[in-house]
Tab-separated table of C-alpha atoms in Angstrom:
chain	number	residue	atom	x	y	z
A	1166	MET	CA	-19.231	-31.002	-7.207
A	1167	THR	CA	-21.974	-28.600	-6.146
A	1168	GLU	CA	-21.340	-24.893	-5.693
A	1169	GLN	CA	-21.770	-25.356	-1.946
A	1170	GLN	CA	-18.849	-27.800	-1.996
A	1171	LEU	CA	-16.586	-25.566	-4.041
A	1172	PRO	CA	-13.902	-23.545	-2.261
A	1173	VAL	CA	-13.863	-19.816	-1.864
A	1174	VAL	CA	-10.797	-18.692	-3.786
A	1175	VAL	CA	-8.725	-16.028	-2.090
A	1176	ILE	CA	-6.192	-14.275	-4.325
A	1177	GLY	CA	-3.064	-13.378	-2.382
A	1178	ALA	CA	-1.459	-14.795	0.767
A	1179	GLY	CA	-0.752	-11.419	2.305
A	1180	PRO	CA	-2.114	-10.104	5.612
A	1181	VAL	CA	-5.681	-9.582	4.416
A	1182	GLY	CA	-5.847	-12.652	2.201
A	1183	LEU	CA	-4.700	-14.934	5.004
A	1184	ALA	CA	-7.117	-13.238	7.395
A	1185	ALA	CA	-9.901	-13.976	4.902
A	1186	ALA	CA	-8.861	-17.637	4.870
A	1187	ALA	CA	-8.914	-17.717	8.665
A	1188	HIS	CA	-12.441	-16.286	8.759
A	1189	LEU	CA	-13.611	-18.721	6.075
A	1190	THR	CA	-12.201	-21.589	8.118
A	1191	GLY	CA	-13.918	-20.305	11.231
A	1192	ARG	CA	-17.220	-20.201	9.355
A	1193	GLY	CA	-16.878	-23.773	8.098
A	1194	LEU	CA	-16.225	-22.669	4.517
A	1195	THR	CA	-13.334	-24.022	2.456
A	1196	PRO	CA	-10.662	-21.477	1.507
A	1197	LEU	CA	-8.211	-21.890	-1.355
A	1198	VAL	CA	-5.517	-19.213	-1.218
A	1199	LEU	CA	-3.580	-18.631	-4.449
A	1200	GLU	CA	-0.232	-16.892	-3.978
A	1201	ALA	CA	2.069	-16.023	-6.852
A	1202	GLY	CA	5.117	-15.845	-4.591
A	1203	ARG	CA	7.055	-18.653	-2.989
A	1204	ALA	CA	6.057	-17.850	0.582
A	1205	ALA	CA	3.357	-16.123	2.577
A	1206	GLY	CA	3.516	-12.346	2.446
A	1207	ALA	CA	5.666	-12.323	-0.686
A	1208	ALA	CA	5.002	-8.625	-1.318
A	1209	VAL	CA	5.600	-7.760	2.340
A	1210	ARG	CA	8.957	-9.507	2.152
A	1211	GLU	CA	10.006	-7.137	-0.620
A	1212	TRP	CA	9.951	-4.316	1.913
A	1213	ALA	CA	11.276	-6.425	4.766
A	1214	HIS	CA	13.594	-3.593	5.865
A	1215	VAL	CA	10.709	-1.147	6.331
A	1216	ARG	CA	9.274	-0.612	9.810
A	1217	LEU	CA	5.520	-0.148	10.071
A	1218	PHE	CA	3.697	2.698	11.795
A	1219	SER	CA	1.348	0.132	13.315
A	1220	THR	CA	2.165	-1.813	16.450
A	1221	TRP	CA	1.732	-5.572	16.691
A	1222	SER	CA	-1.570	-4.995	18.502
A	1223	GLU	CA	-2.992	-3.627	15.239
A	1224	LEU	CA	-1.449	-6.178	12.859
A	1225	VAL	CA	-2.862	-9.505	14.047
A	1226	ASP	CA	-6.357	-10.550	13.003
A	1227	ALA	CA	-8.447	-11.947	15.867
A	1228	GLU	CA	-9.743	-14.949	13.934
A	1229	ALA	CA	-6.254	-15.737	12.680
A	1230	GLU	CA	-4.985	-15.681	16.243
A	1231	LYS	CA	-7.565	-18.322	17.140
A	1232	LEU	CA	-6.048	-20.620	14.519
A	1233	LEU	CA	-2.520	-19.920	15.695
A	1234	ALA	CA	-3.087	-20.299	19.435
A	1235	PRO	CA	-3.239	-24.150	19.510
A	1236	THR	CA	0.162	-24.317	17.792
A	1237	GLY	CA	1.881	-22.564	20.691
A	1238	TRP	CA	2.250	-19.334	18.727
A	1239	THR	CA	2.717	-16.303	20.939
A	1240	ARG	CA	1.743	-12.823	19.856
A	1241	PRO	CA	4.784	-10.518	19.807
A	1242	ASP	CA	4.965	-7.561	22.178
A	1243	ALA	CA	1.760	-5.646	21.439
A	1244	ALA	CA	3.405	-2.221	21.804
A	1245	SER	CA	6.375	-2.868	19.509
A	1246	TYR	CA	6.670	-1.932	15.849
A	1247	PRO	CA	7.657	-4.768	13.491
A	1248	THR	CA	9.439	-4.500	10.189
A	1249	GLY	CA	7.902	-6.044	7.114
A	1250	GLY	CA	10.270	-8.961	7.589
A	1251	ASP	CA	9.089	-9.430	11.178
A	1252	TRP	CA	5.464	-9.385	10.082
A	1253	ALA	CA	6.058	-12.010	7.412
A	1254	GLU	CA	8.195	-14.382	9.480
A	1255	ARG	CA	6.527	-14.080	12.888
A	1256	TYR	CA	2.877	-13.928	11.835
A	1257	LEU	CA	2.067	-14.396	8.144
A	1258	GLN	CA	4.125	-17.515	7.501
A	1259	PRO	CA	2.997	-19.276	10.707
A	1260	LEU	CA	-0.613	-18.485	9.779
A	1261	ALA	CA	-0.150	-19.845	6.271
A	1262	ASP	CA	1.474	-22.970	7.716
A	1263	VAL	CA	-1.573	-23.564	9.929
A	1264	LEU	CA	-3.813	-23.293	6.877
A	1265	GLY	CA	-1.667	-25.976	5.235
A	1266	ASP	CA	-2.752	-27.188	1.797
A	1267	ALA	CA	-5.343	-24.425	1.606
A	1268	VAL	CA	-2.475	-22.152	0.542
A	1269	ARG	CA	-0.848	-22.755	-2.845
A	1270	TYR	CA	2.374	-20.957	-3.710
A	1271	GLY	CA	3.814	-20.211	-7.142
A	1272	THR	CA	0.294	-19.864	-8.509
A	1273	THR	CA	-0.449	-16.736	-10.525
A	1274	VAL	CA	-4.056	-15.866	-11.278
A	1275	THR	CA	-4.384	-14.862	-14.935
A	1276	GLY	CA	-8.152	-14.530	-15.209
A	1277	VAL	CA	-11.459	-14.750	-13.350
A	1278	SER	CA	-14.862	-15.297	-14.940
A	1279	ARG	CA	-18.101	-17.272	-14.637
A	1280	ALA	CA	-18.201	-20.822	-15.957
A	1281	ALA	CA	-19.422	-20.781	-19.582
A	1282	ARG	CA	-20.276	-17.067	-19.299
A	1283	ASP	CA	-18.243	-14.115	-20.484
A	1284	ARG	CA	-19.079	-10.694	-19.046
A	1285	VAL	CA	-21.707	-10.013	-21.736
A	1286	VAL	CA	-23.983	-12.960	-20.942
A	1287	ASP	CA	-26.843	-12.425	-18.474
A	1288	ALA	CA	-28.704	-15.730	-18.695
A	1289	GLY	CA	-28.019	-17.988	-15.733
A	1290	ARG	CA	-24.990	-15.966	-14.748
A	1291	GLU	CA	-25.450	-15.962	-10.986
A	1292	THR	CA	-26.081	-19.710	-10.877
A	1293	GLN	CA	-22.715	-20.472	-12.442
A	1294	PRO	CA	-19.573	-20.974	-10.328
A	1295	PHE	CA	-16.547	-18.790	-10.878
A	1296	THR	CA	-13.685	-19.991	-13.024
A	1297	VAL	CA	-10.210	-18.966	-11.943
A	1298	HIS	CA	-7.439	-19.428	-14.481
A	1299	VAL	CA	-3.948	-19.831	-13.059
A	1300	THR	CA	-0.410	-20.407	-14.249
A	1301	HIS	CA	1.909	-22.408	-12.012
A	1302	ALA	CA	5.599	-21.732	-11.490
A	1303	ASP	CA	6.483	-24.582	-13.885
A	1304	GLY	CA	4.368	-23.018	-16.647
A	1305	ARG	CA	1.447	-25.426	-16.251
A	1306	GLU	CA	-1.979	-23.832	-16.702
A	1307	GLU	CA	-5.061	-24.805	-14.739
A	1308	ARG	CA	-8.712	-23.800	-14.524
A	1309	LEU	CA	-10.251	-23.896	-11.055
A	1310	LEU	CA	-13.875	-23.598	-9.974
A	1311	ALA	CA	-14.938	-21.478	-7.021
A	1312	ALA	CA	-18.128	-20.686	-5.148
A	1313	ALA	CA	-16.901	-17.121	-4.532
A	1314	VAL	CA	-13.755	-15.063	-5.088
A	1315	ILE	CA	-12.058	-12.664	-2.679
A	1316	ASP	CA	-9.320	-10.655	-4.396
A	1317	ALA	CA	-6.757	-9.572	-1.790
A	1318	SER	CA	-3.853	-9.275	-4.216
A	1319	GLY	CA	-2.918	-5.745	-3.153
A	1320	THR	CA	-1.316	-3.015	-5.258
A	1321	TRP	CA	2.391	-3.659	-4.754
A	1322	THR	CA	3.080	-4.808	-8.313
A	1323	LEU	CA	2.006	-1.542	-9.964
A	1324	PRO	CA	3.887	1.491	-8.608
A	1325	GLY	CA	3.014	4.911	-9.959
A	1326	PRO	CA	5.341	6.525	-12.517
A	1327	ALA	CA	7.356	9.728	-12.339
A	1328	GLY	CA	5.294	11.256	-15.129
A	1329	GLY	CA	3.102	14.073	-13.859
A	1330	ASP	CA	0.138	12.991	-15.989
A	1331	GLY	CA	-0.059	9.523	-14.472
A	1332	LEU	CA	1.776	7.861	-17.356
A	1333	PRO	CA	5.482	7.047	-17.583
A	1334	ALA	CA	7.195	10.150	-18.927
A	1335	PRO	CA	8.959	9.822	-22.282
A	1336	GLY	CA	12.397	8.464	-21.488
A	1337	GLU	CA	11.368	7.102	-18.077
A	1338	ARG	CA	11.468	3.475	-19.177
A	1339	ALA	CA	14.806	4.034	-20.911
A	1340	ALA	CA	16.216	5.267	-17.601
A	1341	ALA	CA	15.202	2.083	-15.781
A	1342	ASP	CA	18.831	1.292	-14.969
A	1343	ARG	CA	18.983	4.461	-12.852
A	1344	THR	CA	15.452	4.334	-11.427
A	1345	THR	CA	13.744	2.469	-8.595
A	1346	TYR	CA	10.134	2.614	-7.473
A	1347	ARG	CA	10.812	1.262	-3.989
A	1348	VAL	CA	12.392	2.597	-0.816
A	1349	PRO	CA	15.987	1.353	-1.058
A	1350	ASP	CA	17.453	-0.799	1.699
A	1351	LEU	CA	20.617	1.116	2.534
A	1352	ALA	CA	21.662	-1.556	5.015
A	1353	ASP	CA	22.388	-3.782	2.030
A	1354	PRO	CA	26.040	-3.107	1.053
A	1355	ALA	CA	25.342	-3.320	-2.673
A	1356	VAL	CA	22.381	-0.957	-2.457
A	1357	ARG	CA	24.285	1.400	-0.178
A	1358	ALA	CA	27.143	1.591	-2.675
A	1359	ARG	CA	24.685	2.550	-5.395
A	1360	TYR	CA	23.667	5.740	-3.557
A	1361	ALA	CA	26.731	6.624	-1.462
A	1362	GLY	CA	28.493	9.730	-2.692
A	1363	ARG	CA	25.958	10.305	-5.449
A	1364	ARG	CA	23.133	12.673	-6.266
A	1365	THR	CA	19.643	11.213	-6.082
A	1366	ALA	CA	16.248	12.633	-6.994
A	1367	VAL	CA	13.320	11.503	-4.817
A	1368	VAL	CA	9.963	12.033	-6.542
A	1369	GLY	CA	6.874	12.034	-4.306
A	1370	SER	CA	5.612	13.601	-1.106
A	1371	GLY	CA	4.228	10.765	0.978
A	1372	ALA	CA	5.701	8.882	3.885
A	1373	SER	CA	7.673	6.651	1.525
A	1374	ALA	CA	9.423	9.767	0.277
A	1375	PHE	CA	10.032	10.792	3.900
A	1376	THR	CA	11.604	7.406	4.485
A	1377	ALA	CA	13.928	7.738	1.519
A	1378	LEU	CA	14.903	11.308	2.440
A	1379	ALA	CA	15.696	10.350	6.026
A	1380	ALA	CA	17.691	7.284	4.990
A	1381	LEU	CA	19.722	9.188	2.400
A	1382	ALA	CA	20.402	11.958	4.911
A	1383	GLU	CA	21.695	9.380	7.356
A	1384	LEU	CA	23.921	7.994	4.611
A	1385	ALA	CA	25.192	11.494	3.811
A	1386	ALA	CA	26.238	11.944	7.436
A	1387	ALA	CA	28.025	8.584	7.581
A	1388	GLU	CA	31.742	8.055	6.943
A	1389	ASP	CA	31.067	6.198	3.702
A	1390	GLY	CA	28.500	8.717	2.481
A	1391	ALA	CA	30.531	11.833	1.752
A	1392	GLY	CA	29.072	13.652	-1.247
A	1393	THR	CA	25.644	12.045	-0.969
A	1394	HIS	CA	22.925	14.561	-1.782
A	1395	THR	CA	19.214	14.431	-2.542
A	1396	THR	CA	16.907	16.542	-4.671
A	1397	TRP	CA	13.346	16.201	-3.410
A	1398	VAL	CA	10.880	16.686	-6.268
A	1399	LEU	CA	7.342	17.703	-5.262
A	1400	ARG	CA	4.410	18.337	-7.560
A	1401	ARG	CA	2.976	20.734	-4.981
A	1402	GLY	CA	4.368	23.621	-2.994
A	1403	ILE	CA	5.848	23.563	0.495
A	1404	SER	CA	3.262	24.303	3.186
A	1405	GLY	CA	2.672	23.614	6.855
A	1406	SER	CA	1.322	20.183	5.939
A	1407	THR	CA	4.312	19.049	3.912
A	1408	PHE	CA	6.108	17.290	6.755
A	1409	GLY	CA	3.001	15.941	8.482
A	1410	GLY	CA	1.907	16.387	12.068
A	1411	GLY	CA	5.268	16.167	13.780
A	1412	ALA	CA	5.092	15.928	17.567
A	1413	ASP	CA	1.311	16.448	17.446
A	1414	ASP	CA	0.668	13.401	15.291
A	1415	GLN	CA	-1.472	10.798	17.047
A	1416	LEU	CA	0.874	8.193	15.601
A	1417	PRO	CA	4.296	9.102	17.017
A	1418	ALA	CA	6.193	6.934	14.546
A	1419	ARG	CA	4.603	8.679	11.594
A	1420	GLY	CA	5.114	12.139	13.043
A	1421	ALA	CA	8.738	11.353	13.819
A	1422	LEU	CA	9.342	10.290	10.238
A	1423	GLY	CA	8.085	13.637	8.948
A	1424	LEU	CA	10.414	15.424	11.341
A	1425	ALA	CA	13.324	13.328	10.111
A	1426	ALA	CA	12.531	14.306	6.512
A	1427	ARG	CA	12.340	17.951	7.539
A	1428	ALA	CA	15.709	17.640	9.230
A	1429	ALA	CA	17.183	16.229	6.014
A	1430	VAL	CA	16.180	19.443	4.278
A	1431	ASP	CA	17.060	21.831	7.119
A	1432	GLN	CA	20.509	20.277	7.575
A	1433	GLY	CA	21.335	20.650	3.873
A	1434	HIS	CA	21.295	16.979	2.906
A	1435	ALA	CA	18.366	17.567	0.541
A	1436	ASP	CA	17.153	20.386	-1.689
A	1437	THR	CA	13.489	20.812	-2.578
A	1438	VAL	CA	12.021	21.525	-5.989
A	1439	THR	CA	8.323	22.414	-5.887
A	1440	GLY	CA	5.530	22.575	-8.444
A	1441	PHE	CA	7.507	20.184	-10.621
A	1442	ARG	CA	5.449	17.789	-12.751
A	1443	THR	CA	7.739	15.579	-14.760
A	1444	ALA	CA	7.114	15.648	-18.530
A	1445	ALA	CA	10.282	13.922	-19.778
A	1446	VAL	CA	13.314	12.021	-18.573
A	1447	GLU	CA	16.563	12.566	-20.456
A	1448	ARG	CA	20.195	11.469	-20.166
A	1449	ASP	CA	23.265	13.693	-20.295
A	1450	ARG	CA	26.560	12.755	-21.947
A	1451	GLU	CA	27.733	10.927	-18.835
A	1452	GLY	CA	24.543	8.896	-18.686
A	1453	ARG	CA	23.107	10.775	-15.708
A	1454	VAL	CA	19.382	11.463	-15.522
A	1455	VAL	CA	17.822	14.859	-16.199
A	1456	LEU	CA	14.189	15.437	-15.220
A	1457	VAL	CA	12.262	17.929	-17.345
A	1458	ALA	CA	9.040	19.568	-16.092
A	1459	GLU	CA	5.837	20.454	-17.923
A	1460	ASP	CA	6.810	24.123	-17.608
A	1461	GLY	CA	10.184	23.524	-19.239
A	1462	ARG	CA	12.354	23.540	-16.123
A	1463	ARG	CA	15.285	21.134	-16.168
A	1464	LEU	CA	16.843	19.781	-13.002
A	1465	ASP	CA	20.558	19.331	-12.602
A	1466	PRO	CA	21.664	15.817	-13.582
A	1467	VAL	CA	21.346	13.110	-10.930
A	1468	ASP	CA	22.890	9.667	-10.698
A	1469	GLU	CA	19.777	7.916	-9.387
A	1470	VAL	CA	16.009	8.486	-9.249
A	1471	ILE	CA	13.684	7.092	-6.576
A	1472	VAL	CA	10.040	7.361	-7.660
A	1473	LEU	CA	7.536	7.055	-4.805
A	1474	THR	CA	4.258	8.290	-6.245
A	1475	GLY	CA	1.830	5.697	-4.950
A	1476	LEU	CA	0.535	2.307	-6.074
A	1477	ARG	CA	-2.269	1.076	-8.315
A	1478	PRO	CA	-4.558	-1.962	-8.492
A	1479	ASP	CA	-3.941	-4.578	-11.190
A	1480	LEU	CA	-7.341	-5.093	-12.807
A	1481	SER	CA	-6.026	-6.815	-15.933
A	1482	PHE	CA	-7.077	-10.333	-14.919
A	1483	LEU	CA	-10.597	-9.190	-13.990
A	1484	SER	CA	-11.693	-8.127	-17.470
A	1485	GLU	CA	-14.509	-10.734	-17.524
A	1486	ILE	CA	-15.862	-9.772	-14.105
A	1487	ARG	CA	-18.568	-7.142	-13.795
A	1488	LEU	CA	-17.081	-4.539	-11.499
A	1489	ARG	CA	-18.554	-1.239	-10.346
A	1490	LEU	CA	-15.571	1.011	-9.749
A	1491	ASP	CA	-15.193	4.692	-9.063
A	1492	GLU	CA	-13.984	6.421	-12.216
A	1493	ARG	CA	-11.163	8.227	-10.412
A	1494	LEU	CA	-9.934	5.976	-7.633
A	1495	GLN	CA	-10.635	2.577	-9.240
A	1496	ALA	CA	-12.106	1.572	-5.883
A	1497	PRO	CA	-15.573	0.029	-5.359
A	1498	ALA	CA	-18.107	2.736	-6.143
A	1499	GLU	CA	-19.775	2.655	-2.720
A	1500	LEU	CA	-16.458	2.769	-0.885
A	1501	ALA	CA	-14.821	5.524	-2.925
A	1502	PRO	CA	-16.679	8.484	-1.339
A	1503	LEU	CA	-15.468	7.354	2.078
A	1504	ILE	CA	-11.798	7.426	1.076
A	1505	ASP	CA	-11.642	10.008	-1.735
A	1506	PRO	CA	-8.538	12.132	-1.025
A	1507	ASN	CA	-9.898	14.939	-3.200
A	1508	GLN	CA	-12.635	15.614	-0.652
A	1509	HIS	CA	-11.615	14.220	2.709
A	1510	SER	CA	-9.360	15.676	5.331
A	1511	CYS	CA	-6.987	13.463	7.279
A	1512	GLY	CA	-8.646	11.348	9.924
A	1513	THR	CA	-10.242	7.949	10.338
A	1514	VAL	CA	-12.200	6.249	7.578
A	1515	ARG	CA	-15.687	5.124	8.554
A	1516	PRO	CA	-15.825	1.346	9.083
A	1517	HIS	CA	-17.199	-0.471	6.073
A	1518	GLY	CA	-17.913	-4.005	4.959
A	1519	HIS	CA	-19.554	-6.207	2.364
A	1520	ARG	CA	-22.131	-3.669	1.204
A	1521	GLU	CA	-19.573	-0.985	0.336
A	1522	LEU	CA	-17.387	-3.652	-1.283
A	1523	ALA	CA	-20.147	-5.203	-3.411
A	1524	HIS	CA	-20.080	-5.364	-7.216
A	1525	PRO	CA	-22.669	-6.358	-9.814
A	1526	GLU	CA	-20.873	-9.724	-9.857
A	1527	ARG	CA	-22.423	-11.495	-6.881
A	1528	ASP	CA	-19.980	-13.115	-4.433
A	1529	PHE	CA	-16.953	-11.331	-5.852
A	1530	HIS	CA	-15.124	-8.839	-3.627
A	1531	LEU	CA	-12.016	-6.703	-3.772
A	1532	VAL	CA	-10.579	-6.367	-0.267
A	1533	GLY	CA	-7.482	-4.983	1.411
A	1534	ALA	CA	-5.291	-2.373	-0.209
A	1535	LYS	CA	-6.677	-3.278	-3.628
A	1536	SER	CA	-10.139	-2.200	-2.515
A	1537	TYR	CA	-8.774	1.311	-2.020
A	1538	GLY	CA	-7.751	1.521	-5.671
A	1539	ARG	CA	-5.514	4.543	-6.125
A	1540	ALA	CA	-6.278	6.020	-2.726
A	1541	PRO	CA	-2.766	5.540	-1.394
A	1542	THR	CA	-3.487	4.825	2.251
A	1543	PHE	CA	-4.664	1.723	4.017
A	1544	LEU	CA	-4.839	0.230	7.469
A	1545	ALA	CA	-4.456	-3.474	8.186
A	1546	LEU	CA	-7.253	-3.336	10.773
A	1547	THR	CA	-9.570	-2.000	8.091
A	1548	GLY	CA	-8.743	-4.958	5.872
A	1549	TYR	CA	-9.394	-7.408	8.681
A	1550	GLU	CA	-12.810	-5.852	9.279
A	1551	GLN	CA	-13.546	-5.997	5.549
A	1552	VAL	CA	-12.953	-9.738	5.322
A	1553	ARG	CA	-14.823	-10.434	8.564
A	1554	SER	CA	-17.894	-8.762	7.057
A	1555	VAL	CA	-17.478	-10.279	3.584
A	1556	VAL	CA	-17.045	-13.818	4.905
A	1557	ALA	CA	-20.044	-13.430	7.215
A	1558	ALA	CA	-22.099	-12.405	4.183
A	1559	LEU	CA	-20.871	-15.404	2.187
A	1560	ALA	CA	-21.824	-17.627	5.128
A	1561	GLY	CA	-25.348	-16.181	5.148
A	1562	ASP	CA	-24.979	-14.382	8.493
A	1563	ALA	CA	-26.491	-11.040	7.529
A	1564	GLU	CA	-26.534	-9.691	11.059
A	1565	ALA	CA	-22.806	-10.221	11.568
A	1566	ALA	CA	-22.034	-9.014	8.055
A	1567	ASP	CA	-23.773	-5.698	8.673
A	1568	ARG	CA	-22.411	-5.237	12.188
A	1569	SER	CA	-19.310	-3.067	12.647
A	1570	GLU	CA	-16.639	-4.473	14.940
A	1571	LEU	CA	-13.848	-2.085	14.036
A	1572	VAL	CA	-12.411	0.462	16.449
A	1573	LEU	CA	-9.726	2.592	14.838
A	1574	PRO	CA	-7.109	4.600	16.701
A	1575	GLU	CA	-6.984	8.325	16.121
A	1576	THR	CA	-4.958	8.981	13.013
A	1577	GLY	CA	-3.708	12.497	12.766
A	1578	VAL	CA	-4.514	16.046	13.776
A	1579	CYS	CA	-5.742	17.420	10.477
A	1580	GLY	CA	-8.548	19.800	9.783
A	1581	GLY	CA	-8.129	20.672	6.113
A	1582	ALA	CA	-8.272	18.708	2.905
A	1583	GLY	CA	-4.847	19.559	1.489
A	1584	LEU	CA	-5.789	20.233	-2.111
A	1585	PHE	CA	-3.441	19.196	-4.902
A	1586	ASP	CA	-2.602	22.688	-6.104
A	1587	THR	CA	-2.781	24.540	-2.795
A	1588	SER	CA	0.334	26.641	-2.347
A	1589	ALA	CA	2.034	27.507	0.886
A	1590	THR	CA	0.624	31.018	0.751
A	1591	GLY	CA	-2.840	29.824	-0.209
A	1592	GLN	CA	-3.484	27.885	2.983
A	1593	ALA	CA	-4.875	29.578	6.006
A	1594	ALA	CA	-2.570	29.275	8.941
A	1595	ASP	CA	-5.217	27.730	11.121
A	1596	SER	CA	-6.447	25.237	8.502
A	1597	GLY	CA	-3.133	23.481	9.011
A	1598	CYS	CA	-3.608	19.992	7.719
A	1599	CYS	CA	-1.227	18.196	10.012
A	1600	THR	CA	0.584	21.408	10.932
A	1601	PRO	CA	2.452	21.058	14.224
A	1602	ALA	CA	1.081	23.358	16.892
A	1603	THR	CA	4.636	24.190	17.871
A	1604	PRO	CA	7.391	24.239	15.235
A	1605	ALA	CA	9.789	21.369	15.705
A	1606	ASP	CA	13.414	22.117	16.385
A	1607	PRO	CA	15.417	20.655	13.481
A	1608	ALA	CA	18.291	20.050	15.828
A	1609	THR	CA	16.191	17.522	17.740
A	1610	ALA	CA	14.568	16.007	14.670
A	1611	ALA	CA	17.535	14.290	13.081
A	1612	THR	CA	16.114	10.818	13.485
A	1613	PRO	CA	12.684	9.373	14.286
A	1614	ALA	CA	14.011	8.175	17.623
A	1615	THR	CA	14.972	11.611	18.871
A	1616	ALA	CA	11.837	13.235	17.531
A	1617	ALA	CA	9.268	10.766	18.756
A	1618	THR	CA	7.527	10.365	22.066
A	1619	PRO	CA	8.490	7.400	24.265
A	1620	ALA	CA	5.837	5.315	22.510
A	1621	ALA	CA	7.666	5.572	19.210
A	1622	PRO	CA	9.882	2.786	17.891
A	1623	GLU	CA	13.623	2.726	17.701
A	1624	PRO	CA	15.609	4.578	14.987
A	1625	GLN	CA	14.898	4.028	11.321
A	1626	VAL	CA	11.155	4.269	11.745
A	1627	VAL	CA	9.742	3.912	8.269
A	1628	ARG	CA	6.507	2.806	6.727
A	1629	THR	CA	4.909	0.154	4.613
A	1630	PRO	CA	3.336	1.516	1.468
A	1631	GLN	CA	0.157	-0.441	2.030
A	1632	PHE	CA	-0.561	-0.621	5.751
A	1633	LEU	CA	-0.347	2.640	7.586
A	1634	HIS	CA	-2.361	4.726	10.008
A	1635	LEU	CA	-3.201	7.545	7.646
A	1636	ALA	CA	-6.641	7.996	6.208
A	1637	GLU	CA	-6.453	10.214	3.130
A	1638	ARG	CA	-3.811	11.765	0.933
A	1639	PRO	CA	-4.037	13.096	-2.629
A	1640	ALA	CA	-3.005	10.292	-4.919
A	1641	GLN	CA	-1.538	12.491	-7.644
A	1642	ASP	CA	1.711	12.949	-5.775
A	1643	GLY	CA	1.816	9.806	-3.707
A	1644	GLY	CA	1.090	12.088	-0.801
A	1645	GLY	CA	-0.618	15.258	0.234
A	1646	CYS	CA	-2.663	15.988	3.307
A	1647	CYS	CA	-0.722	14.667	6.221
A	1648	GLY	CA	2.238	13.547	4.306
């Protein structure tokens, strides 16, 4: 089989991976999508209870819709906000079904390289096809050949730790029975019972933390939630940007969520602890968890810990691929300056494509949330534009590959960068990264529904950790500017 006849392997049957397959199909190239899970959007299904900030109009790839249209598929209401479960069942799975045998489930990629070439060898490297090593659900191993590889495997499998230095704090792993790194689904009776009437620490300052705070506050106010209380642990101080843009946010659902988190604090359902960088996790005599800071502070014991400090790319199976990554973000070196949360204020990210996503390894690309490395924000539309450009380049259409077809909605009202160690007193009042122009009334901010404009979704507006309308946020705390 010649390289021209080999498939383009796409790693991951999530939103961006399936969009890549749709574009490959439209270009007459052969996709082979390898998905470790048992269904399309396996990672998305793990946060099925979470409602996205994005509307359906921003979650469907145009080329994918072309494949779906002949099947009788109808795009959901463009102005409505789906949950992760809606996205998977009403769009991702139908798209995967149209692609048919091009999508293989229960197939975990364990390594990618060049045929007969490890990463050291130069001679003849670019003429060799890729080898993709996989393990199937039944334990069988297989070696596949590919003309090109598009890694859209996301970052869901590697959540950030509680440890303030980026590593799991001593004792953190031992407290795994009391710790989760996901937003809990409090509609699940078993999960609800775990948190009802108990004290919980929420570590992180991004929208996922907002979601957890709002949900736990709602539980505390419910008949079965008496005694429920939250300690919100932030590595930074409280400032005007802490709760986001509120009513001034260009994305009403996101602004409403920040107001709901603020209400949780103002109404006494949550206490805040600032400047707290976890150095150790201990247990008291009753088995409860005690967080200890770098400066020696010890929090009161809690029954549960929810760690929401961002996500990271899994690069372990790419050790034989020549990557050029930014040393901080672990994102492609040309893309990193466009998304670096240490330098950028909140706002839109400039459209980018195959050139910013290129690596020394020709015809290998990281796309989707994984392309952002540790920059903890990503927009589905951005991923769709990435794969449109990358696939055009693989097809030899340089003009289309270099053309930008992405139009992003406005994403926030920020003017400052929101530095990691900026205190509340250290920020100028008018720099106001995401500061509401008019303070929100906590009495009207109890839920996203009451706080949002008419365009906002129904109650329980929450976010997906990978696909949201927010451009930059310091990764050290899973949140920062605008969140």
